[in-house]
PDB file of C-alpha atoms in Angstrom:
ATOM      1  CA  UNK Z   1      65.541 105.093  76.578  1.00  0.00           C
ATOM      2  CA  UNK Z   2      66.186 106.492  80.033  1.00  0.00           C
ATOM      3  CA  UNK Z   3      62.898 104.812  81.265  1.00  0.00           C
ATOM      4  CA  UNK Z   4      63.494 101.465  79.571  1.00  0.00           C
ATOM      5  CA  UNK Z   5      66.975 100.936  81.201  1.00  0.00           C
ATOM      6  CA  UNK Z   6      65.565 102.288  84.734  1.00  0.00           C
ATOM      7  CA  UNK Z   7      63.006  99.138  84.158  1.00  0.00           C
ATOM      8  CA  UNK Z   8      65.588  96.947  83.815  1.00  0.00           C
ATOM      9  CA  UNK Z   9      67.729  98.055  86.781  1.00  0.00           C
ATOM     10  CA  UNK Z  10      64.085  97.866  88.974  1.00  0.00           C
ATOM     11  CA  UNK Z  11      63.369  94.637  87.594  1.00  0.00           C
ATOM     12  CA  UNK Z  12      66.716  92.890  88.185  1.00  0.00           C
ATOM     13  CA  UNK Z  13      66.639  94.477  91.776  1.00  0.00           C
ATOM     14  CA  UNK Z  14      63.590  93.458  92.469  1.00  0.00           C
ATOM     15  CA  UNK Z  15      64.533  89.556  91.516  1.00  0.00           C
ATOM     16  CA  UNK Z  16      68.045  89.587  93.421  1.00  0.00           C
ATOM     17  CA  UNK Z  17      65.974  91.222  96.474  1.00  0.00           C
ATOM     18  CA  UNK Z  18      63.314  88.258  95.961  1.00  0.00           C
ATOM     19  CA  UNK Z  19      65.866  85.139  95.154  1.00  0.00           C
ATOM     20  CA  UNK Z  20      66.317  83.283  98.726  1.00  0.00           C
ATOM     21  CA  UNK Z  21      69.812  81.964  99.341  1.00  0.00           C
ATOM     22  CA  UNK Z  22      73.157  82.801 101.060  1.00  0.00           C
ATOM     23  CA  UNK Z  23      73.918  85.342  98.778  1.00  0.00           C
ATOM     24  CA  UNK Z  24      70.951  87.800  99.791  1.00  0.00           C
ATOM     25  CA  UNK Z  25      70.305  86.241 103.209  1.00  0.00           C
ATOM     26  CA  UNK Z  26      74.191  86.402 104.421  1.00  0.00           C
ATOM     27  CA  UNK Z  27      76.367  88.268 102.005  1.00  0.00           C
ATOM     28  CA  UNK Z  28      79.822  88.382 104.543  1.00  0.00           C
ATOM     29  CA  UNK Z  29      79.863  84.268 104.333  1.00  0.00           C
ATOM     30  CA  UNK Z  30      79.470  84.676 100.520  1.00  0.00           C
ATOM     31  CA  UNK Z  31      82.215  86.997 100.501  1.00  0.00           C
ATOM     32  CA  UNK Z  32      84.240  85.174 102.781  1.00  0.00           C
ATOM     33  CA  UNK Z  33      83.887  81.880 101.109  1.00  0.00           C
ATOM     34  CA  UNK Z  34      85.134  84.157  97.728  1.00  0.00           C
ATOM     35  CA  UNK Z  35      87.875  85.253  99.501  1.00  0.00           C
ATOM     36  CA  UNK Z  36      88.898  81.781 100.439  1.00  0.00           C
ATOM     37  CA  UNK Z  37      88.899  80.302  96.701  1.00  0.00           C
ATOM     38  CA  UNK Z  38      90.754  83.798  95.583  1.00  0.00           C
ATOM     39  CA  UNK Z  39      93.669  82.719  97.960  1.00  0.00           C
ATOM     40  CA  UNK Z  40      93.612  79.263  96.460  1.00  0.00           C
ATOM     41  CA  UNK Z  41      93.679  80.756  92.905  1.00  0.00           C
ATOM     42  CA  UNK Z  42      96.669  82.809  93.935  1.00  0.00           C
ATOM     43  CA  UNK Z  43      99.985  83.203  94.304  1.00  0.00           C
ATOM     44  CA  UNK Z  44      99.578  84.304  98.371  1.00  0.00           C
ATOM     45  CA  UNK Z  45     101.615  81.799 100.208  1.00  0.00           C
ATOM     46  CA  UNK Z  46      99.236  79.448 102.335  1.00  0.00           C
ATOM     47  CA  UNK Z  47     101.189  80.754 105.614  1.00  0.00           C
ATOM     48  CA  UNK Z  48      99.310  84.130 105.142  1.00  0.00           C
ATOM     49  CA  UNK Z  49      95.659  83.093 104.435  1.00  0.00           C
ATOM     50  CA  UNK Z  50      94.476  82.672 108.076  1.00  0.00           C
ATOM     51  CA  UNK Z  51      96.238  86.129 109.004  1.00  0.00           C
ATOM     52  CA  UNK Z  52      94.352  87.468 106.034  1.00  0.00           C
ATOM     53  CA  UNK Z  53      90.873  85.971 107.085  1.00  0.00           C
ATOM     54  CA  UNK Z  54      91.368  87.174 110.368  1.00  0.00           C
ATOM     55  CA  UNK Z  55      92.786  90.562 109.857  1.00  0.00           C
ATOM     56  CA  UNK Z  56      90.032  91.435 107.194  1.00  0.00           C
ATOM     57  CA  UNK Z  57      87.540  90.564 110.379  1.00  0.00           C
ATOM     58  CA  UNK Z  58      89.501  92.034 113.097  1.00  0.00           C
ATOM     59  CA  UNK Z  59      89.296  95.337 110.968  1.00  0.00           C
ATOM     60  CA  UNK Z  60      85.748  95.582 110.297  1.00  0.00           C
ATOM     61  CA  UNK Z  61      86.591  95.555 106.811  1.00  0.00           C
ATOM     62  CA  UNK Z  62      84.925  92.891 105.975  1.00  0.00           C
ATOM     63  CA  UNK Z  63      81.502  94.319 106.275  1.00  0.00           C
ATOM     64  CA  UNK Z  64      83.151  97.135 103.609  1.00  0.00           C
ATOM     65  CA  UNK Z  65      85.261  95.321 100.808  1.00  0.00           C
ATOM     66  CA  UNK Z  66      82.786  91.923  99.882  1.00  0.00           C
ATOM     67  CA  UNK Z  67      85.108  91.642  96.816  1.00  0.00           C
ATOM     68  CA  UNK Z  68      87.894  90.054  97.443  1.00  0.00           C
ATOM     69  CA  UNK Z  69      90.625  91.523  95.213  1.00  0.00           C
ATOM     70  CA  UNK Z  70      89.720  94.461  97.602  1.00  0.00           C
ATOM     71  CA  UNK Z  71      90.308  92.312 100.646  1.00  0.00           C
ATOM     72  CA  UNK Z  72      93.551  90.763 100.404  1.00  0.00           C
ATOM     73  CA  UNK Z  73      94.679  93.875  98.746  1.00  0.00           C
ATOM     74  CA  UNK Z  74      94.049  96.123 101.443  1.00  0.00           C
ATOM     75  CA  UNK Z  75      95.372  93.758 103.762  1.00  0.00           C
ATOM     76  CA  UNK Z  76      99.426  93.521 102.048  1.00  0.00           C
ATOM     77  CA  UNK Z  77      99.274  97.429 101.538  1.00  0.00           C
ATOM     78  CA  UNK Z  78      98.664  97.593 105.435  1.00  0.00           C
ATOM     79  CA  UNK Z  79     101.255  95.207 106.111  1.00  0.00           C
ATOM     80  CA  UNK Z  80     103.525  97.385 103.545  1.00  0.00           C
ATOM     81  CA  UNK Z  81     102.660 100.749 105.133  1.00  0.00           C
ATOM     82  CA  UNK Z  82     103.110  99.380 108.321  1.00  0.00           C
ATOM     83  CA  UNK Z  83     106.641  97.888 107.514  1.00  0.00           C
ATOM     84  CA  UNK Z  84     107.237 101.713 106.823  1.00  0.00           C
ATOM     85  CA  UNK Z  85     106.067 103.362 110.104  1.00  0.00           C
ATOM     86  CA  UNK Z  86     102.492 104.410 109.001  1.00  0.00           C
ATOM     87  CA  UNK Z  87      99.026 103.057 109.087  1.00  0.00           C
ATOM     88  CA  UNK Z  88      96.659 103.398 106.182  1.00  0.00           C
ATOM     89  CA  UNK Z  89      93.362 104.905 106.559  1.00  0.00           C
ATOM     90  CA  UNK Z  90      91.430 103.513 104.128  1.00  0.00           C
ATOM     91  CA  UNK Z  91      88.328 106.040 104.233  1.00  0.00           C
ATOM     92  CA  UNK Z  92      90.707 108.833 103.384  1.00  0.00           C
ATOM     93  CA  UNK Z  93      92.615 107.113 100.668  1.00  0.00           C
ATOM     94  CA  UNK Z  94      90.377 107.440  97.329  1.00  0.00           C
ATOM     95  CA  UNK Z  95      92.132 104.233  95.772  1.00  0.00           C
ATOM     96  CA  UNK Z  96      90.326 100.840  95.440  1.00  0.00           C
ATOM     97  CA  UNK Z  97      92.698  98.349  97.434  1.00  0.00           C
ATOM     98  CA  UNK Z  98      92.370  95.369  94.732  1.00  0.00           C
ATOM     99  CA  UNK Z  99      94.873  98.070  92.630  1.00  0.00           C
ATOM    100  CA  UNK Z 100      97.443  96.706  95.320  1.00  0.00           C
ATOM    101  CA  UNK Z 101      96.484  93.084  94.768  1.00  0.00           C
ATOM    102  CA  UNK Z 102      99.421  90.581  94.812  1.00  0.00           C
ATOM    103  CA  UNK Z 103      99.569  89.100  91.520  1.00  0.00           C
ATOM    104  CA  UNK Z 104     102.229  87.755  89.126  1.00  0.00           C
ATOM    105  CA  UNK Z 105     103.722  84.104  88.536  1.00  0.00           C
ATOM    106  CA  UNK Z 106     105.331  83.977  92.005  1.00  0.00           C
ATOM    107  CA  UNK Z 107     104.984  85.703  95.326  1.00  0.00           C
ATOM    108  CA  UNK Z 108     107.756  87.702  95.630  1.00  0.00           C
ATOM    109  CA  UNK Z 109     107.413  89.067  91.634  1.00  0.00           C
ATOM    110  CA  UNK Z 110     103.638  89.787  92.844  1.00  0.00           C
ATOM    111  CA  UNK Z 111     104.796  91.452  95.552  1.00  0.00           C
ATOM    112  CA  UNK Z 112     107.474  93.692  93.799  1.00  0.00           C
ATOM    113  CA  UNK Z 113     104.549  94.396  91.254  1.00  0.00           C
ATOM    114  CA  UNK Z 114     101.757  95.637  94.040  1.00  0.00           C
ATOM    115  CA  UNK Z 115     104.837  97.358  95.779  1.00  0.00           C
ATOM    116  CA  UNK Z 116     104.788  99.129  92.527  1.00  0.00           C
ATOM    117  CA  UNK Z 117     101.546 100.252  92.125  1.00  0.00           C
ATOM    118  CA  UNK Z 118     101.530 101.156  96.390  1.00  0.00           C
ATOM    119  CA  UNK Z 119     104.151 103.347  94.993  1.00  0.00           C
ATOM    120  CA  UNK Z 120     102.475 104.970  92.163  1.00  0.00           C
ATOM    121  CA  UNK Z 121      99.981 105.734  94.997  1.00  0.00           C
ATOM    122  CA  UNK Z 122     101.846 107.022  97.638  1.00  0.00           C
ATOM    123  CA  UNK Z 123     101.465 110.519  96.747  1.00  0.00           C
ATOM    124  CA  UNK Z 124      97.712 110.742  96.277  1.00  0.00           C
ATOM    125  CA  UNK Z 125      97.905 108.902  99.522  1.00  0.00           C
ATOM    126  CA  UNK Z 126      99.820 111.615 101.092  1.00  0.00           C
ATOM    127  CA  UNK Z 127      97.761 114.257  99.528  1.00  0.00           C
ATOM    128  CA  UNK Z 128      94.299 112.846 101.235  1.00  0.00           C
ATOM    129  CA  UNK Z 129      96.178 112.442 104.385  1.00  0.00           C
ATOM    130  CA  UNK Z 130      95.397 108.421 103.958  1.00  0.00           C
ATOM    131  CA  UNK Z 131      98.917 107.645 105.694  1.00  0.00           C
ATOM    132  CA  UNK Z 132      99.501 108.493 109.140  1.00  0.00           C
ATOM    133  CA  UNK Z 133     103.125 108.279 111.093  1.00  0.00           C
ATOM    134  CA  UNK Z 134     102.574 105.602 113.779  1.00  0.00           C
ATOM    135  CA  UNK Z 135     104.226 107.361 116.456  1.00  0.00           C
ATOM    136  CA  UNK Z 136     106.589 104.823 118.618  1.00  0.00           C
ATOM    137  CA  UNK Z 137     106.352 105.429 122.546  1.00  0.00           C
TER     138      UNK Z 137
END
């Protein structure tokens, strides 16, 4: 059984490795283009999308969160964390960002609800020293 389903996971390997296209040749414009129609599909005010594109660059998180749940999340619980005097390390924090995902019928209900769930984190956060004072000069 073991053997069979190691087969598969060669085989389908093997095919995605062999398929030309943007999706094996250029996988950060694939991404990026996902993360564009996410925005559209969401309740992210239009205002915020370049900042988004361009702080998910700027970062170099781009080349580590391809999903884009992931992206946009990580980007509003650093703009949260930041709002509170901290940075978020992201490496440290054991939590997939699309948890903090904006989502509901309107912004600012999506906004409470991922504020909610950045909450719910906050002490695991603390824990794997994820958050770190941002010390003003």
């Amino acid at each position: 059984m073991m053997d069979s389903a190691q087969n598969i996971v060669d085989q389908v390997l093997e095919e995605v490795q062999n398929t030309p296209g943007i999706g094996v040749e250029n996988p950060l414009e694939v991404a990026n283009q996902a993360l564009q129609e996410t925005l559209v599909n969401s309740v992210v005010p239009e205002e915020y999308w370049s900042e988004i594109m361009s702080w998910v660059a700027e970062t170099g998180l781009d080349s580590v969160y391809l999903d884009s749940r992931d992206r946009v999340g990580a980007w509003w619980a650093s703009k949260e964390v930041r709002s509170m005097g901290y940075t978020l390390n992201f490496t440290k924090c054991s939590k997939v960002p699309s948890e903090w995902f904006p989502e509901g019928e309107h912004w600012k209900e999506a906004e409470v609800e991922a504020r909610y769930r950045l909450v719910v984190s906050w002490e695991s956060l603390v824990e794997n020293g994820a958050l770190e004072k941002v010390e003003l000069e």
